[in-house]
């Protein structure tokens, strides 16, 4: 069964086994507005928790996307480069940014569950 967590930087992470799928939350894409460009990390890149590893740009702003965990990028969502608007349509589904093989699963303990994140996003 998948574990779902959220970061204070408005990323979501869904973990199955030792693979973490990462994207930005619905709240984050609401704040950004219409997404016009996405840059995802290269496969094979080693990332650290809280490191900026991707970029999302909208008509309003550009933002870094941070990895909530340490590991190696094993897949990047190439569909986002061709269709950045997917982020607005399905931020917590088809519009995932990258997948990481977890190096330090204990880092998940520092992240929020859905209820805590919703409260954080609302009261920010």
PDB file of C-alpha atoms in Angstrom:
ATOM      1  CA  UNK A   1       0.000   0.000   0.000  1.00  0.00           C
ATOM      2  CA  UNK A   2       1.208   3.480  -0.864  1.00  0.00           C
ATOM      3  CA  UNK A   3       2.195   6.000   1.806  1.00  0.00           C
ATOM      4  CA  UNK A   4       1.296   9.602   1.001  1.00  0.00           C
ATOM      5  CA  UNK A   5       3.081  12.545   2.635  1.00  0.00           C
ATOM      6  CA  UNK A   6       3.460  16.288   2.055  1.00  0.00           C
ATOM      7  CA  UNK A   7       6.256  18.821   2.516  1.00  0.00           C
ATOM      8  CA  UNK A   8       6.195  22.385   3.806  1.00  0.00           C
ATOM      9  CA  UNK A   9       7.326  23.378   0.300  1.00  0.00           C
ATOM     10  CA  UNK A  10       4.011  22.051  -1.105  1.00  0.00           C
ATOM     11  CA  UNK A  11       5.304  18.856  -2.684  1.00  0.00           C
ATOM     12  CA  UNK A  12       3.460  15.567  -2.381  1.00  0.00           C
ATOM     13  CA  UNK A  13       5.226  12.231  -2.219  1.00  0.00           C
ATOM     14  CA  UNK A  14       3.656   8.819  -2.738  1.00  0.00           C
ATOM     15  CA  UNK A  15       5.850   5.913  -1.641  1.00  0.00           C
ATOM     16  CA  UNK A  16       5.461   2.306  -2.745  1.00  0.00           C
ATOM     17  CA  UNK A  17       8.248   0.032  -1.530  1.00  0.00           C
ATOM     18  CA  UNK A  18      11.470   2.017  -2.004  1.00  0.00           C
ATOM     19  CA  UNK A  19      10.144   4.153  -4.890  1.00  0.00           C
ATOM     20  CA  UNK A  20       8.840   7.664  -4.221  1.00  0.00           C
ATOM     21  CA  UNK A  21       6.778   9.560  -6.797  1.00  0.00           C
ATOM     22  CA  UNK A  22       6.949  13.345  -6.285  1.00  0.00           C
ATOM     23  CA  UNK A  23       4.958  16.304  -7.579  1.00  0.00           C
ATOM     24  CA  UNK A  24       3.441  19.586  -6.448  1.00  0.00           C
ATOM     25  CA  UNK A  25       0.182  19.806  -4.539  1.00  0.00           C
ATOM     26  CA  UNK A  26      -3.161  21.099  -5.762  1.00  0.00           C
ATOM     27  CA  UNK A  27      -2.665  24.032  -3.361  1.00  0.00           C
ATOM     28  CA  UNK A  28       0.687  24.884  -5.007  1.00  0.00           C
ATOM     29  CA  UNK A  29      -0.703  24.813  -8.527  1.00  0.00           C
ATOM     30  CA  UNK A  30      -3.674  26.929  -7.399  1.00  0.00           C
ATOM     31  CA  UNK A  31      -1.187  29.533  -6.152  1.00  0.00           C
ATOM     32  CA  UNK A  32       0.833  29.399  -9.375  1.00  0.00           C
ATOM     33  CA  UNK A  33      -2.071  29.720 -11.805  1.00  0.00           C
ATOM     34  CA  UNK A  34      -1.719  28.523 -15.397  1.00  0.00           C
ATOM     35  CA  UNK A  35       1.470  26.460 -15.702  1.00  0.00           C
ATOM     36  CA  UNK A  36       3.350  27.186 -18.934  1.00  0.00           C
ATOM     37  CA  UNK A  37       6.704  25.403 -18.461  1.00  0.00           C
ATOM     38  CA  UNK A  38       8.095  22.488 -16.475  1.00  0.00           C
ATOM     39  CA  UNK A  39      11.686  21.284 -16.219  1.00  0.00           C
ATOM     40  CA  UNK A  40      12.221  17.857 -14.647  1.00  0.00           C
ATOM     41  CA  UNK A  41      15.521  16.393 -13.387  1.00  0.00           C
ATOM     42  CA  UNK A  42      17.659  13.967 -15.371  1.00  0.00           C
ATOM     43  CA  UNK A  43      17.399  10.251 -14.653  1.00  0.00           C
ATOM     44  CA  UNK A  44      20.387   9.108 -12.609  1.00  0.00           C
ATOM     45  CA  UNK A  45      20.736  12.387 -10.715  1.00  0.00           C
ATOM     46  CA  UNK A  46      21.425  11.982  -7.003  1.00  0.00           C
ATOM     47  CA  UNK A  47      19.240  14.301  -4.930  1.00  0.00           C
ATOM     48  CA  UNK A  48      19.179  15.297  -1.278  1.00  0.00           C
ATOM     49  CA  UNK A  49      16.148  16.066   0.854  1.00  0.00           C
ATOM     50  CA  UNK A  50      15.051  19.706   0.427  1.00  0.00           C
ATOM     51  CA  UNK A  51      17.230  20.143  -2.697  1.00  0.00           C
ATOM     52  CA  UNK A  52      15.719  22.044  -5.645  1.00  0.00           C
ATOM     53  CA  UNK A  53      15.567  19.506  -8.472  1.00  0.00           C
ATOM     54  CA  UNK A  54      12.879  20.718 -10.894  1.00  0.00           C
ATOM     55  CA  UNK A  55      11.282  23.976 -12.033  1.00  0.00           C
ATOM     56  CA  UNK A  56       7.684  24.940 -12.662  1.00  0.00           C
ATOM     57  CA  UNK A  57       6.763  28.238 -14.308  1.00  0.00           C
ATOM     58  CA  UNK A  58       3.355  29.828 -14.621  1.00  0.00           C
ATOM     59  CA  UNK A  59       2.029  33.049 -16.028  1.00  0.00           C
ATOM     60  CA  UNK A  60       2.511  34.492 -12.505  1.00  0.00           C
ATOM     61  CA  UNK A  61       5.803  33.073 -11.233  1.00  0.00           C
ATOM     62  CA  UNK A  62       8.604  30.521 -11.463  1.00  0.00           C
ATOM     63  CA  UNK A  63       9.165  28.123  -8.588  1.00  0.00           C
ATOM     64  CA  UNK A  64      11.636  25.438  -7.695  1.00  0.00           C
ATOM     65  CA  UNK A  65      10.342  21.967  -6.937  1.00  0.00           C
ATOM     66  CA  UNK A  66      12.197  20.342  -4.058  1.00  0.00           C
ATOM     67  CA  UNK A  67      12.793  16.684  -3.377  1.00  0.00           C
ATOM     68  CA  UNK A  68      11.336  15.842   0.044  1.00  0.00           C
ATOM     69  CA  UNK A  69      13.723  12.861   0.290  1.00  0.00           C
ATOM     70  CA  UNK A  70      17.260  11.745  -0.523  1.00  0.00           C
ATOM     71  CA  UNK A  71      17.794   9.272  -3.339  1.00  0.00           C
ATOM     72  CA  UNK A  72      18.411   8.759  -7.039  1.00  0.00           C
ATOM     73  CA  UNK A  73      16.052   9.935  -9.779  1.00  0.00           C
ATOM     74  CA  UNK A  74      14.931   6.793 -11.610  1.00  0.00           C
ATOM     75  CA  UNK A  75      12.253   8.340 -13.824  1.00  0.00           C
ATOM     76  CA  UNK A  76      11.168  11.811 -14.926  1.00  0.00           C
ATOM     77  CA  UNK A  77       7.762  12.722 -16.337  1.00  0.00           C
ATOM     78  CA  UNK A  78       8.620  13.812 -19.876  1.00  0.00           C
ATOM     79  CA  UNK A  79       4.929  14.476 -20.609  1.00  0.00           C
ATOM     80  CA  UNK A  80       5.164  17.662 -18.526  1.00  0.00           C
ATOM     81  CA  UNK A  81       7.630  19.330 -20.913  1.00  0.00           C
ATOM     82  CA  UNK A  82       5.232  18.816 -23.823  1.00  0.00           C
ATOM     83  CA  UNK A  83       2.052  19.441 -21.825  1.00  0.00           C
ATOM     84  CA  UNK A  84       2.809  21.640 -18.762  1.00  0.00           C
ATOM     85  CA  UNK A  85      -0.928  22.327 -18.313  1.00  0.00           C
ATOM     86  CA  UNK A  86      -1.250  18.782 -16.953  1.00  0.00           C
ATOM     87  CA  UNK A  87      -0.093  20.267 -13.649  1.00  0.00           C
ATOM     88  CA  UNK A  88      -3.270  22.371 -13.508  1.00  0.00           C
ATOM     89  CA  UNK A  89      -5.469  19.453 -14.573  1.00  0.00           C
ATOM     90  CA  UNK A  90      -4.141  16.672 -12.328  1.00  0.00           C
ATOM     91  CA  UNK A  91      -1.452  18.016  -9.962  1.00  0.00           C
ATOM     92  CA  UNK A  92      -1.562  15.052  -7.580  1.00  0.00           C
ATOM     93  CA  UNK A  93      -1.969  12.394 -10.257  1.00  0.00           C
ATOM     94  CA  UNK A  94      -0.750  12.316 -13.875  1.00  0.00           C
ATOM     95  CA  UNK A  95       1.347  15.468 -13.367  1.00  0.00           C
ATOM     96  CA  UNK A  96       3.961  13.849 -11.114  1.00  0.00           C
ATOM     97  CA  UNK A  97       7.415  15.354 -11.734  1.00  0.00           C
ATOM     98  CA  UNK A  98       9.908  12.594 -10.920  1.00  0.00           C
ATOM     99  CA  UNK A  99      10.454   9.279  -9.155  1.00  0.00           C
ATOM    100  CA  UNK A 100      13.254   8.628  -6.677  1.00  0.00           C
ATOM    101  CA  UNK A 101      14.651   5.412  -5.232  1.00  0.00           C
ATOM    102  CA  UNK A 102      14.710   6.191  -1.503  1.00  0.00           C
ATOM    103  CA  UNK A 103      18.117   6.261   0.170  1.00  0.00           C
ATOM    104  CA  UNK A 104      16.888   7.296   3.646  1.00  0.00           C
ATOM    105  CA  UNK A 105      13.296   6.098   4.284  1.00  0.00           C
ATOM    106  CA  UNK A 106      13.391   7.607   7.805  1.00  0.00           C
ATOM    107  CA  UNK A 107      13.172  11.071   6.165  1.00  0.00           C
ATOM    108  CA  UNK A 108       9.483  10.342   5.520  1.00  0.00           C
ATOM    109  CA  UNK A 109       8.854  10.720   9.261  1.00  0.00           C
ATOM    110  CA  UNK A 110       9.551  14.475   9.025  1.00  0.00           C
ATOM    111  CA  UNK A 111       6.798  14.999   6.429  1.00  0.00           C
ATOM    112  CA  UNK A 112       3.095  15.734   7.003  1.00  0.00           C
ATOM    113  CA  UNK A 113       0.096  13.520   6.397  1.00  0.00           C
ATOM    114  CA  UNK A 114      -2.867  14.855   4.360  1.00  0.00           C
ATOM    115  CA  UNK A 115      -4.749  16.294   7.366  1.00  0.00           C
ATOM    116  CA  UNK A 116      -1.680  18.101   8.718  1.00  0.00           C
ATOM    117  CA  UNK A 117      -0.806  19.412   5.240  1.00  0.00           C
ATOM    118  CA  UNK A 118      -4.339  20.659   4.568  1.00  0.00           C
ATOM    119  CA  UNK A 119      -4.234  22.527   7.869  1.00  0.00           C
ATOM    120  CA  UNK A 120      -0.755  23.925   7.064  1.00  0.00           C
ATOM    121  CA  UNK A 121      -1.839  25.049   3.560  1.00  0.00           C
ATOM    122  CA  UNK A 122      -5.015  26.676   4.891  1.00  0.00           C
ATOM    123  CA  UNK A 123      -3.328  28.491   7.770  1.00  0.00           C
ATOM    124  CA  UNK A 124       0.113  28.814   6.159  1.00  0.00           C
TER     125      UNK A 124
END
